[in-house]
Amino acid sequence: MAGAFNRILSSRKRVGILSLLGAGSLTAGLLLKREHVSAASQVRRVYPPSAEYPDLRKHNNCMASHLTPAIYATLCHKATPNGFTLDEAIQTGVDNPGHPFIKTVGMVAGDEESYEVFADLLVPVIKERHNGYDPRTMTHATDLDSSKIRAGQFDERYVLSSRVRTGRSIRGLSLPPACTRAERREVERVVVDALAGLQGELGGHYYSLVGMTEQDQQQLIDDHFLFDKPVSPLLTCAGMARDWPDARGIWHNNQKTFLVWVNEEDHTRVISMEKGGNMKRVFERFCTGLKEVERLIMEKGWEFMWNERLGYILTCPSNLGTGLRAGVHVNLPRLSKDPRFPKIVENLRLQKRGTGGVDTAAVGSTVDISNMDRLGHSEVQLVQTVIDGVNYLIDCEKKLEKGQDIRIPPPISQLK
Amino acid sequence: MPFGNTHNQLKLKYTADQEYPDLSKHNNHMSKVLTPVMYAHLRDKQTPSGFTLDDVIQTGVDNPGHPFIMTVGCVAGDEETYEVFKELLDPVIQDRHGGYKPTDKHKTDLNPDHLKGGDDLDPNYVLSSRVRTGRSIRGFCLPPHCSRGERRAIETLSNDALRSLSGDLKGKYYALKDMTDEEQQQLIDDHFLFDKPVSPLLLASGMGRDWPDGRGIWHNDNKTFLVWVNEEDHLRVISMQKGGNMKEVFNRFCTGLTKIETLFKQKGHSFMWNEHLGYVLTCPSNLGTGLRGGVHVKLPNLSKHDKFGEVLKRLRLQKRGTGGVDTAAVGGVFDISNADRLGFSEVELVQMVVDGVKLLVDMEKRLEKGQSIDGLMPAQK
């Protein structure tokens, strides 16, 4: 017994000394008299993985579909070098059993290393979410050459606005679920510093959420730029709202066509947008802006999180690869009521949302149409898919106007 | 959020100033006490189970202030939190509990025979009587920090103990995650059901994790004794009934608590308690007795009197709406309870409620008849 006890004491793993000995109150009393300085004295009550395994019987998200007790047992004692654990990664999926309309991912990354340390779980989740993309065997191509785009000007009698968004993470700093206050402030400093170097059409101004004036706030609300503290439990359960509004802010260019959110759901969210249907120009600005920001941070010795398997690394596995959502607000009064509409949209590898964004319903006959995919296709490919698809939808609408029939297109092949 | 062991080490790469929270807009006990120097001094420490300073204060950082009450802004993750972080928590406790000093001793008295009177509050005015407290099981982490395995173990232990209660206390446990629709409706109708916390004060400290796993409600067949398992504390124990017989409510409260404590001890578990802080609970505001004894009482005239607030203050009582904390009174009916938790025994606090409510009802009756209440003004307790 003494031998086993000594082995336990010398182990660097967390061991439930209190529970094993059943010493209860006596030992607690002794501990109270000790100096509590060292982080190494981990005396946490430890249960076998089977006792810690979450109850996922009522759950419907990608994490719940793939987290078996065996995988949990393998990963539950691991942590990334920054100390992010499996339980933290899956907490949002445990706390949020399911979404009525869409199958949520149910887990997040706390840092770049999460995707490696928890690969046993993340790989099947990524495969399910991204149509069979296997990061162990496939590579993801990044292509921000906007000159390759064809026919990127929509009929503005139908397309009211065009927008492209993505996210970027700063390598070496933890992601929103796990970052410390100092790290988050460092992200802000690095990004704002780089944005200050943008010029010409891209020159702009940063508005910190901390201490924002009433006028600035009202202006940002009127421009539909202001983001607020997350209320979605999907985000708050992942710890992304901690310390709000510390180190959060909004940057936009003077023309209000290029916008960067700092420290919301990702280190940065980058948005290019304008009224009307000139998607080509929106994407051009998007690519130019992104490349310029990248150049500016690299001058200071920083880089974006990226690798050839997963593309750009973001907090949510659903945004890996390009992290890109390119979309339009398009008015389709007849087509949007046609029973074939959902299938047409699906076959074009597109997604429809209400004009308030994800989780909203369409108002009137204006819908938000964007690409469904994020990983396994390049930025150019995805934007082209949206352009071709939206043109097809407009064509359908015009046919219906003339009383002609429309066709459901064959499904586009998913992985090229 | 209970981070991994090495997470606190990551923060130490940054200076204390770089990590120090922005509390410039904050108004809670934690923000009034924490200084950059204190933060620097405490930030490399952890309790034996790994609870850190940032874990303690996260709820106070995320919730700058409450419109009506000064919140505490910090929580404990285990019993040792109150020792390891005493530099922060002692002044917070002092502010919250009327000057209670680090050297003071707290008296526990759960002998219901020591309560004088309390069985004759006028039921025409006093609609219901209730006493609640909390208990934590020594050796386990508290709701902000416990793992799923620990929480389930607490549920199992509690269930084992409660199952052995007999007589007036015999009852049944309803696990939140297995509840049928009928059971749920019945518990709602009885006003027993607690739901997933929505208050950001609780959510920001991590108490809502894994809901509803390991949570449940136990109550006796008579529906006068109720135990919440793994909500804001390991156990919340409530004795209640209609009418003004606070003595009976307190009798049952003490008897039930003592029995439960005995049952836990038989299995080798005790409650977290020490002679300085009394019963140790998650929120520093509930230390000592953790006791809130109160009534729902009709005071339509008195509540409009300009001395109402002053009377309550002198009696060491607090008013709330009938929905509990953060609600407004409806139809002149108020929830009146003791304002203190620590530094007075259970008997002393319930005595204050009993004596105080008696006086309030007398005042109400005088005002009904158009008489003055000046002669009844109490001295400061």
Short mmCIF file of C-alpha atoms in Angstrom, two decimals, chain B residues 59 63 75 143-144 195-209 211 231-233 236 282-283 286 325:
data_model
loop_
_atom_site.label_atom_id
_atom_site.label_comp_id
_atom_site.label_asym_id
_atom_site.label_seq_id
_atom_site.Cartn_x
_atom_site.Cartn_y
_atom_site.Cartn_z
CA THR B 59 -18.24 36.57 -12.83
CA ASN B 63 -20.96 41.59 -14.75
CA VAL B 75 -17.22 32.84 -6.18
CA PRO B 143 -20.53 24.23 -8.85
CA PRO B 144 -18.27 26.72 -10.64
CA ASP B 195 -34.62 25.85 -14.25
CA LYS B 196 -31.27 26.32 -15.87
CA PRO B 197 -29.88 29.57 -14.52
CA VAL B 198 -30.33 32.46 -16.90
CA SER B 199 -28.71 35.06 -14.71
CA PRO B 200 -25.38 36.09 -16.21
CA LEU B 201 -24.10 36.33 -12.64
CA LEU B 202 -24.34 32.55 -12.37
CA LEU B 203 -23.56 31.61 -15.95
CA ALA B 204 -20.36 33.61 -16.08
CA SER B 205 -18.97 31.61 -13.18
CA GLY B 206 -19.50 28.31 -14.95
CA MET B 207 -22.37 27.01 -12.81
CA GLY B 208 -24.58 26.23 -15.81
CA ARG B 209 -22.17 23.73 -17.38
CA TRP B 211 -27.08 21.25 -17.58
CA GLU B 231 -28.04 24.20 -8.68
CA GLU B 232 -26.03 27.13 -7.30
CA ASP B 233 -24.67 25.04 -4.42
CA ARG B 236 -30.09 24.03 -1.12
CA THR B 282 -20.23 28.96 -3.40
CA CYS B 283 -21.07 32.62 -3.03
CA ASN B 286 -24.13 32.94 1.73
CA VAL B 325 -34.53 38.35 -5.65
#
